PDB file of C-alpha atoms in Angstrom:
ATOM      1  CA  UNK A 269     -10.528 -32.046  -5.467  1.00 96.00           C
ATOM      2  CA  UNK A 270     -13.801 -33.380  -6.747  1.00 98.00           C
ATOM      3  CA  UNK A 271     -16.343 -30.144  -7.467  1.00 98.00           C
ATOM      4  CA  UNK A 272     -20.012 -29.601  -7.349  1.00 98.00           C
ATOM      5  CA  UNK A 273     -21.421 -26.980  -9.716  1.00 98.00           C
ATOM      6  CA  UNK A 274     -24.280 -25.634  -8.113  1.00 98.00           C
ATOM      7  CA  UNK A 275     -25.508 -22.988 -11.194  1.00 96.00           C
ATOM      8  CA  UNK A 276     -24.549 -23.932 -14.576  1.00 95.00           C
ATOM      9  CA  UNK A 277     -25.280 -20.683 -16.931  1.00 92.00           C
ATOM     10  CA  UNK A 278     -22.331 -18.752 -18.211  1.00 91.00           C
ATOM     11  CA  UNK A 279     -20.653 -18.341 -14.431  1.00 93.00           C
ATOM     12  CA  UNK A 280     -20.634 -22.095 -14.031  1.00 95.00           C
ATOM     13  CA  UNK A 281     -19.071 -23.017 -17.521  1.00 96.00           C
ATOM     14  CA  UNK A 282     -16.233 -20.772 -17.067  1.00 96.00           C
ATOM     15  CA  UNK A 283     -15.629 -21.992 -13.776  1.00 97.00           C
ATOM     16  CA  UNK A 284     -15.559 -25.590 -15.102  1.00 98.00           C
ATOM     17  CA  UNK A 285     -12.897 -24.616 -17.423  1.00 97.00           C
ATOM     18  CA  UNK A 286     -10.784 -23.167 -14.859  1.00 97.00           C
ATOM     19  CA  UNK A 287     -11.243 -25.492 -12.654  1.00 98.00           C
ATOM     20  CA  UNK A 288     -10.149 -28.275 -14.692  1.00 98.00           C
ATOM     21  CA  UNK A 289      -7.509 -26.289 -16.029  1.00 97.00           C
ATOM     22  CA  UNK A 290      -6.102 -26.527 -12.310  1.00 98.00           C
ATOM     23  CA  UNK A 291      -6.759 -30.151 -12.167  1.00 97.00           C
ATOM     24  CA  UNK A 292      -9.812 -30.703 -10.534  1.00 98.00           C
ATOM     25  CA  UNK A 293     -13.064 -32.754 -11.840  1.00 98.00           C
ATOM     26  CA  UNK A 294     -16.413 -31.636 -11.978  1.00 98.00           C
ATOM     27  CA  UNK A 295     -18.487 -34.743 -10.553  1.00 98.00           C
ATOM     28  CA  UNK A 296     -22.038 -33.026 -11.167  1.00 97.00           C
ATOM     29  CA  UNK A 297     -23.862 -29.656 -12.221  1.00 97.00           C
ATOM     30  CA  UNK A 298     -26.959 -28.909 -10.701  1.00 97.00           C
ATOM     31  CA  UNK A 299     -28.817 -26.372 -12.634  1.00 94.00           C
ATOM     32  CA  UNK A 300     -32.203 -24.635 -12.332  1.00 89.00           C
ATOM     33  CA  UNK A 301     -35.078 -27.191 -12.114  1.00 88.00           C
ATOM     34  CA  UNK A 302     -32.834 -29.649 -10.492  1.00 94.00           C
ATOM     35  CA  UNK A 303     -33.355 -29.910  -7.114  1.00 91.00           C
ATOM     36  CA  UNK A 304     -33.260 -33.249  -7.153  1.00 94.00           C
ATOM     37  CA  UNK A 305     -29.649 -33.841  -7.908  1.00 96.00           C
ATOM     38  CA  UNK A 306     -28.403 -32.796  -4.551  1.00 95.00           C
ATOM     39  CA  UNK A 307     -30.114 -36.803  -3.538  1.00 95.00           C
ATOM     40  CA  UNK A 308     -27.698 -38.069  -6.289  1.00 96.00           C
ATOM     41  CA  UNK A 309     -25.108 -40.088  -4.381  1.00 96.00           C
ATOM     42  CA  UNK A 310     -22.531 -38.187  -6.636  1.00 96.00           C
ATOM     43  CA  UNK A 311     -23.092 -35.085  -4.641  1.00 97.00           C
ATOM     44  CA  UNK A 312     -22.002 -36.446  -1.173  1.00 94.00           C
ATOM     45  CA  UNK A 313     -18.487 -37.608  -3.249  1.00 96.00           C
ATOM     46  CA  UNK A 314     -17.303 -33.854  -3.729  1.00 97.00           C
ATOM     47  CA  UNK A 315     -14.557 -32.089  -1.572  1.00 98.00           C
ATOM     48  CA  UNK A 316     -16.638 -28.637  -2.179  1.00 98.00           C
ATOM     49  CA  UNK A 317     -19.522 -27.002  -4.020  1.00 98.00           C
ATOM     50  CA  UNK A 318     -19.592 -23.691  -5.937  1.00 98.00           C
ATOM     51  CA  UNK A 319     -22.986 -22.092  -6.124  1.00 98.00           C
ATOM     52  CA  UNK A 320     -23.622 -19.480  -8.485  1.00 96.00           C
ATOM     53  CA  UNK A 321     -27.250 -18.979  -9.235  1.00 95.00           C
ATOM     54  CA  UNK A 322     -29.810 -16.315  -8.324  1.00 92.00           C
ATOM     55  CA  UNK A 323     -30.879 -14.747  -5.051  1.00 92.00           C
ATOM     56  CA  UNK A 324     -34.225 -16.438  -4.115  1.00 93.00           C
ATOM     57  CA  UNK A 325     -32.094 -19.844  -5.023  1.00 95.00           C
ATOM     58  CA  UNK A 326     -29.252 -19.456  -2.908  1.00 96.00           C
ATOM     59  CA  UNK A 327     -30.196 -19.552   0.908  1.00 97.00           C
ATOM     60  CA  UNK A 328     -31.945 -23.286   0.025  1.00 96.00           C
ATOM     61  CA  UNK A 329     -28.796 -24.337  -1.837  1.00 97.00           C
ATOM     62  CA  UNK A 330     -25.825 -23.295   0.327  1.00 97.00           C
ATOM     63  CA  UNK A 331     -28.197 -24.617   2.849  1.00 97.00           C
ATOM     64  CA  UNK A 332     -28.564 -27.990   1.337  1.00 96.00           C
ATOM     65  CA  UNK A 333     -24.634 -28.369   0.935  1.00 97.00           C
ATOM     66  CA  UNK A 334     -24.183 -27.572   4.653  1.00 97.00           C
ATOM     67  CA  UNK A 335     -26.717 -30.191   5.548  1.00 96.00           C
ATOM     68  CA  UNK A 336     -24.921 -32.777   3.768  1.00 95.00           C
ATOM     69  CA  UNK A 337     -21.654 -32.010   5.230  1.00 96.00           C
ATOM     70  CA  UNK A 338     -20.273 -30.268   1.776  1.00 97.00           C
ATOM     71  CA  UNK A 339     -18.106 -26.900   2.220  1.00 98.00           C
ATOM     72  CA  UNK A 340     -19.929 -24.314  -0.314  1.00 98.00           C
ATOM     73  CA  UNK A 341     -18.112 -21.209  -2.058  1.00 98.00           C
ATOM     74  CA  UNK A 342     -20.906 -18.894  -2.835  1.00 97.00           C
ATOM     75  CA  UNK A 343     -21.093 -16.036  -5.182  1.00 94.00           C
ATOM     76  CA  UNK A 344     -24.502 -15.092  -5.143  1.00 94.00           C
ATOM     77  CA  UNK A 345     -25.890 -11.915  -4.012  1.00 88.00           C
ATOM     78  CA  UNK A 346     -28.350 -10.202  -3.159  1.00 87.00           C
ATOM     79  CA  UNK A 347     -30.030 -12.708  -0.463  1.00 93.00           C
ATOM     80  CA  UNK A 348     -28.446 -10.611   2.481  1.00 90.00           C
ATOM     81  CA  UNK A 349     -31.035 -10.710   4.944  1.00 93.00           C
ATOM     82  CA  UNK A 350     -31.250 -14.700   4.820  1.00 95.00           C
ATOM     83  CA  UNK A 351     -27.108 -14.931   5.103  1.00 95.00           C
ATOM     84  CA  UNK A 352     -26.731 -14.424   9.026  1.00 96.00           C
ATOM     85  CA  UNK A 353     -28.685 -17.802   9.912  1.00 96.00           C
ATOM     86  CA  UNK A 354     -26.009 -19.827   7.867  1.00 97.00           C
ATOM     87  CA  UNK A 355     -23.280 -17.882   9.045  1.00 97.00           C
ATOM     88  CA  UNK A 356     -24.396 -18.702  12.417  1.00 97.00           C
ATOM     89  CA  UNK A 357     -24.523 -22.443  11.852  1.00 97.00           C
ATOM     90  CA  UNK A 358     -21.062 -22.364  10.261  1.00 97.00           C
ATOM     91  CA  UNK A 359     -19.696 -20.154  13.408  1.00 97.00           C
ATOM     92  CA  UNK A 360     -21.031 -22.704  15.412  1.00 97.00           C
ATOM     93  CA  UNK A 361     -19.265 -25.583  13.843  1.00 96.00           C
ATOM     94  CA  UNK A 362     -21.979 -27.305  11.774  1.00 96.00           C
ATOM     95  CA  UNK A 363     -20.574 -26.898   8.365  1.00 97.00           C
ATOM     96  CA  UNK A 364     -18.532 -24.214   5.889  1.00 98.00           C
ATOM     97  CA  UNK A 365     -19.889 -21.329   3.793  1.00 98.00           C
ATOM     98  CA  UNK A 366     -16.958 -19.542   2.007  1.00 98.00           C
ATOM     99  CA  UNK A 367     -19.062 -16.302   0.707  1.00 96.00           C
ATOM    100  CA  UNK A 368     -18.041 -13.210  -0.962  1.00 94.00           C
ATOM    101  CA  UNK A 369     -20.313 -10.586  -3.343  1.00 88.00           C
ATOM    102  CA  UNK A 370     -17.243 -10.715  -5.964  1.00 91.00           C
ATOM    103  CA  UNK A 371     -14.381 -13.416  -6.058  1.00 95.00           C
ATOM    104  CA  UNK A 372     -12.104 -11.083  -8.240  1.00 94.00           C
ATOM    105  CA  UNK A 373      -8.650 -10.696  -6.837  1.00 93.00           C
ATOM    106  CA  UNK A 374      -8.484  -7.301  -8.620  1.00 94.00           C
ATOM    107  CA  UNK A 375     -11.517  -6.222  -6.871  1.00 94.00           C
ATOM    108  CA  UNK A 376     -10.437  -7.192  -3.555  1.00 93.00           C
ATOM    109  CA  UNK A 377      -7.324  -5.080  -4.235  1.00 94.00           C
ATOM    110  CA  UNK A 378      -9.692  -2.380  -5.315  1.00 96.00           C
ATOM    111  CA  UNK A 379     -11.317  -2.365  -2.363  1.00 95.00           C
ATOM    112  CA  UNK A 380      -8.326  -1.929   0.085  1.00 94.00           C
ATOM    113  CA  UNK A 381      -7.457   0.885  -2.324  1.00 97.00           C
ATOM    114  CA  UNK A 382     -10.430   2.413  -1.829  1.00 97.00           C
ATOM    115  CA  UNK A 383     -10.406   2.460   2.001  1.00 95.00           C
ATOM    116  CA  UNK A 384      -7.235   4.040   2.224  1.00 97.00           C
ATOM    117  CA  UNK A 385      -8.453   6.966  -0.186  1.00 97.00           C
ATOM    118  CA  UNK A 386     -11.644   7.423   1.767  1.00 96.00           C
ATOM    119  CA  UNK A 387      -9.392   7.639   5.264  1.00 95.00           C
ATOM    120  CA  UNK A 388      -7.177  10.048   3.078  1.00 95.00           C
ATOM    121  CA  UNK A 389      -9.669  12.157   1.694  1.00 95.00           C
ATOM    122  CA  UNK A 390     -11.090  13.416   5.032  1.00 91.00           C
ATOM    123  CA  UNK A 391      -8.704  15.547   4.878  1.00 90.00           C
ATOM    124  CA  UNK A 392     -10.243  17.545   1.855  1.00 89.00           C
ATOM    125  CA  UNK A 393     -14.230  17.698   2.960  1.00 84.00           C
ATOM    126  CA  UNK A 394     -14.828  20.004  -0.089  1.00 90.00           C
ATOM    127  CA  UNK A 395     -15.000  16.732  -2.249  1.00 94.00           C
ATOM    128  CA  UNK A 396     -18.926  15.190  -3.004  1.00 93.00           C
ATOM    129  CA  UNK A 397     -18.425  11.522  -2.941  1.00 94.00           C
ATOM    130  CA  UNK A 398     -20.473   9.110  -5.279  1.00 95.00           C
ATOM    131  CA  UNK A 399     -20.208   5.499  -6.506  1.00 97.00           C
ATOM    132  CA  UNK A 400     -21.629   4.089  -9.980  1.00 96.00           C
ATOM    133  CA  UNK A 401     -21.648   0.555 -11.181  1.00 97.00           C
ATOM    134  CA  UNK A 402     -22.549  -1.010 -14.440  1.00 96.00           C
ATOM    135  CA  UNK A 403     -23.467  -5.011 -15.191  1.00 95.00           C
ATOM    136  CA  UNK A 404     -25.224  -6.971 -17.763  1.00 93.00           C
ATOM    137  CA  UNK A 405     -29.082  -6.842 -18.097  1.00 93.00           C
ATOM    138  CA  UNK A 406     -29.478 -10.439 -16.353  1.00 88.00           C
ATOM    139  CA  UNK A 407     -28.101  -9.256 -13.202  1.00 87.00           C
ATOM    140  CA  UNK A 408     -31.298  -9.210 -10.937  1.00 80.00           C
ATOM    141  CA  UNK A 409     -29.813  -7.645  -7.687  1.00 86.00           C
ATOM    142  CA  UNK A 410     -29.323  -3.503  -7.831  1.00 90.00           C
ATOM    143  CA  UNK A 411     -27.134  -2.144  -6.576  1.00 94.00           C
ATOM    144  CA  UNK A 412     -24.747  -5.117  -7.059  1.00 91.00           C
ATOM    145  CA  UNK A 413     -23.289  -6.997  -4.051  1.00 89.00           C
ATOM    146  CA  UNK A 414     -19.786  -5.768  -5.109  1.00 91.00           C
ATOM    147  CA  UNK A 415     -20.806  -2.194  -5.192  1.00 95.00           C
ATOM    148  CA  UNK A 416     -22.448  -2.566  -1.277  1.00 94.00           C
ATOM    149  CA  UNK A 417     -19.249  -4.045  -0.383  1.00 93.00           C
ATOM    150  CA  UNK A 418     -17.649  -1.265  -1.645  1.00 96.00           C
ATOM    151  CA  UNK A 419     -19.880   1.168  -0.598  1.00 96.00           C
ATOM    152  CA  UNK A 420     -19.439  -0.043   3.273  1.00 96.00           C
ATOM    153  CA  UNK A 421     -15.664  -0.125   2.621  1.00 95.00           C
ATOM    154  CA  UNK A 422     -15.723   3.399   2.164  1.00 96.00           C
ATOM    155  CA  UNK A 423     -18.646   4.303   4.608  1.00 96.00           C
ATOM    156  CA  UNK A 424     -16.013   2.601   7.483  1.00 95.00           C
ATOM    157  CA  UNK A 425     -13.609   5.424   7.079  1.00 95.00           C
ATOM    158  CA  UNK A 426     -16.056   8.302   6.312  1.00 93.00           C
ATOM    159  CA  UNK A 427     -18.340   8.434   9.788  1.00 91.00           C
ATOM    160  CA  UNK A 428     -19.836  11.649   8.681  1.00 91.00           C
ATOM    161  CA  UNK A 429     -21.798   9.705   5.806  1.00 92.00           C
ATOM    162  CA  UNK A 430     -24.945   7.879   7.527  1.00 93.00           C
ATOM    163  CA  UNK A 431     -25.730   5.206   5.102  1.00 95.00           C
ATOM    164  CA  UNK A 432     -26.193   4.596   1.387  1.00 96.00           C
ATOM    165  CA  UNK A 433     -28.815   4.824  -1.061  1.00 95.00           C
ATOM    166  CA  UNK A 434     -29.517   3.694  -5.022  1.00 95.00           C
ATOM    167  CA  UNK A 435     -30.305   6.873  -5.885  1.00 93.00           C
ATOM    168  CA  UNK A 436     -29.290   9.850  -8.535  1.00 87.00           C
ATOM    169  CA  UNK A 437     -30.128  12.403  -6.125  1.00 83.00           C
ATOM    170  CA  UNK A 438     -26.732  13.453  -3.884  1.00 75.00           C
ATOM    171  CA  UNK A 439     -27.914  14.029  -0.455  1.00 79.00           C
ATOM    172  CA  UNK A 440     -25.533  15.748   1.943  1.00 83.00           C
ATOM    173  CA  UNK A 441     -24.817  12.748   4.822  1.00 91.00           C
ATOM    174  CA  UNK A 442     -25.409   9.860   1.877  1.00 94.00           C
ATOM    175  CA  UNK A 443     -23.273   8.005  -0.346  1.00 96.00           C
ATOM    176  CA  UNK A 444     -25.644   7.771  -3.630  1.00 96.00           C
ATOM    177  CA  UNK A 445     -25.046   4.881  -5.699  1.00 97.00           C
ATOM    178  CA  UNK A 446     -26.133   4.798  -9.009  1.00 96.00           C
ATOM    179  CA  UNK A 447     -26.565   0.968 -10.814  1.00 96.00           C
ATOM    180  CA  UNK A 448     -26.843   0.537 -14.615  1.00 96.00           C
ATOM    181  CA  UNK A 449     -27.527  -2.619 -16.719  1.00 95.00           C
ATOM    182  CA  UNK A 450     -26.725  -2.429 -19.954  1.00 93.00           C
ATOM    183  CA  UNK A 451     -25.769  -5.282 -22.615  1.00 93.00           C
ATOM    184  CA  UNK A 452     -23.182  -7.908 -21.241  1.00 91.00           C
ATOM    185  CA  UNK A 453     -21.045  -5.637 -19.405  1.00 92.00           C
ATOM    186  CA  UNK A 454     -19.078  -8.119 -17.032  1.00 91.00           C
ATOM    187  CA  UNK A 455     -18.810  -5.550 -13.967  1.00 92.00           C
ATOM    188  CA  UNK A 456     -17.579  -1.822 -13.311  1.00 96.00           C
ATOM    189  CA  UNK A 457     -17.637  -0.184 -10.892  1.00 97.00           C
ATOM    190  CA  UNK A 458     -16.677   3.563 -10.179  1.00 98.00           C
ATOM    191  CA  UNK A 459     -15.792   5.731  -7.194  1.00 98.00           C
ATOM    192  CA  UNK A 460     -15.579   9.794  -7.802  1.00 97.00           C
ATOM    193  CA  UNK A 461     -14.373  12.558  -5.471  1.00 96.00           C
ATOM    194  CA  UNK A 462     -15.638  15.713  -7.051  1.00 95.00           C
ATOM    195  CA  UNK A 463     -15.049  19.420  -6.072  1.00 95.00           C
ATOM    196  CA  UNK A 464     -15.472  22.598  -7.110  1.00 95.00           C
ATOM    197  CA  UNK A 465     -11.973  22.855  -8.964  1.00 96.00           C
ATOM    198  CA  UNK A 466     -11.371  18.777 -10.489  1.00 97.00           C
ATOM    199  CA  UNK A 467     -12.391  15.238  -9.864  1.00 97.00           C
ATOM    200  CA  UNK A 468     -10.808  12.169  -8.871  1.00 97.00           C
ATOM    201  CA  UNK A 469     -11.964   8.886 -10.485  1.00 98.00           C
ATOM    202  CA  UNK A 470     -11.243   5.253  -9.283  1.00 98.00           C
ATOM    203  CA  UNK A 471     -12.159   2.450 -11.788  1.00 98.00           C
ATOM    204  CA  UNK A 472     -12.117  -0.989 -11.595  1.00 97.00           C
ATOM    205  CA  UNK A 473     -13.666  -2.838 -15.203  1.00 97.00           C
ATOM    206  CA  UNK A 474     -13.685  -6.476 -15.468  1.00 93.00           C
ATOM    207  CA  UNK A 475     -12.889  -7.739 -19.144  1.00 94.00           C
ATOM    208  CA  UNK A 476     -14.842 -10.774 -18.658  1.00 91.00           C
ATOM    209  CA  UNK A 477     -15.759 -13.772 -16.061  1.00 90.00           C
ATOM    210  CA  UNK A 478     -12.719 -15.319 -16.062  1.00 94.00           C
ATOM    211  CA  UNK A 479     -11.635 -13.353 -13.152  1.00 93.00           C
ATOM    212  CA  UNK A 480     -13.755 -13.978 -11.077  1.00 93.00           C
ATOM    213  CA  UNK A 481     -13.926 -17.545 -12.165  1.00 96.00           C
ATOM    214  CA  UNK A 482     -10.645 -18.239 -10.724  1.00 96.00           C
ATOM    215  CA  UNK A 483     -11.200 -16.616  -7.751  1.00 96.00           C
ATOM    216  CA  UNK A 484     -14.130 -18.942  -6.698  1.00 97.00           C
ATOM    217  CA  UNK A 485     -11.708 -22.356  -7.848  1.00 98.00           C
ATOM    218  CA  UNK A 486      -9.111 -20.930  -5.329  1.00 97.00           C
ATOM    219  CA  UNK A 487     -11.777 -19.991  -2.774  1.00 97.00           C
ATOM    220  CA  UNK A 488     -12.981 -23.421  -3.057  1.00 98.00           C
ATOM    221  CA  UNK A 489      -9.673 -24.726  -2.812  1.00 97.00           C
ATOM    222  CA  UNK A 490      -9.409 -23.201   0.362  1.00 97.00           C
ATOM    223  CA  UNK A 491     -13.006 -23.935   1.698  1.00 97.00           C
ATOM    224  CA  UNK A 492     -12.262 -27.918   1.380  1.00 96.00           C
ATOM    225  CA  UNK A 493      -9.456 -27.720   3.826  1.00 95.00           C
ATOM    226  CA  UNK A 494     -10.762 -25.272   6.179  1.00 96.00           C
ATOM    227  CA  UNK A 495     -13.985 -24.902   8.527  1.00 96.00           C
ATOM    228  CA  UNK A 496     -16.512 -22.238   9.435  1.00 97.00           C
ATOM    229  CA  UNK A 497     -17.660 -18.646   7.701  1.00 98.00           C
ATOM    230  CA  UNK A 498     -15.156 -17.781   5.272  1.00 97.00           C
ATOM    231  CA  UNK A 499     -14.521 -14.643   3.253  1.00 95.00           C
ATOM    232  CA  UNK A 500     -11.716 -13.031   0.658  1.00 93.00           C
ATOM    233  CA  UNK A 501      -9.943 -11.979   3.693  1.00 90.00           C
ATOM    234  CA  UNK A 502      -9.249 -15.368   4.934  1.00 94.00           C
ATOM    235  CA  UNK A 503      -8.058 -16.430   1.412  1.00 93.00           C
ATOM    236  CA  UNK A 504      -5.818 -13.463   0.505  1.00 89.00           C
ATOM    237  CA  UNK A 505      -4.202 -13.502   4.674  1.00 85.00           C
ATOM    238  CA  UNK A 506      -3.205 -17.029   4.321  1.00 68.00           C
ATOM    239  CA  UNK A 507       0.726 -17.856   4.694  1.00 54.00           C
TER     240      UNK A 507
END
């Protein structure tokens, strides 16, 4: 494939490395303050764009790709308020957007594990549930998009809980999320069930960006030959 990278920070460089290892070509990189490159002729030669930038930039970046007929894979979180508009456009056949809060295959398995555990734990009402996430100090949104996805996955199996909240104060009918920003931590998410007699802990810890980058390239390969609004469920459920 020919790939445009929108966002050329640490994540962009790792994606470039893995994409090239898989035989793909990076035809253009667009970084902060380089919006003029969306008009570069190389942009429209691409099979797909991969976008990892900042919440304030993601909507415009993805819109520009869709407007130019280029499928786009976005891993930027923190812009959920504007996402429904682009989802509707893609579902109407106007373009292709593959979005996920986390492209790690391990995280996708972790989500499935937590859905099943949340269902099982309904049989044990004496446990208090909490979610904790830690990321590097450069991450702008809190809680992380992965933590929100994880919370929503758990809540789908726990009807007695009425939502999640970013707080360190436990509330009876709310799933609390605690967010930490420390050093260069790639991403750690922990779900804890605590009772008066024991504790159950489920943790996913990323060792680096490689797992996220590989998933994003796999998503780009999928998006290059599929259309509409796409997610990791589509990628993982393909034959």
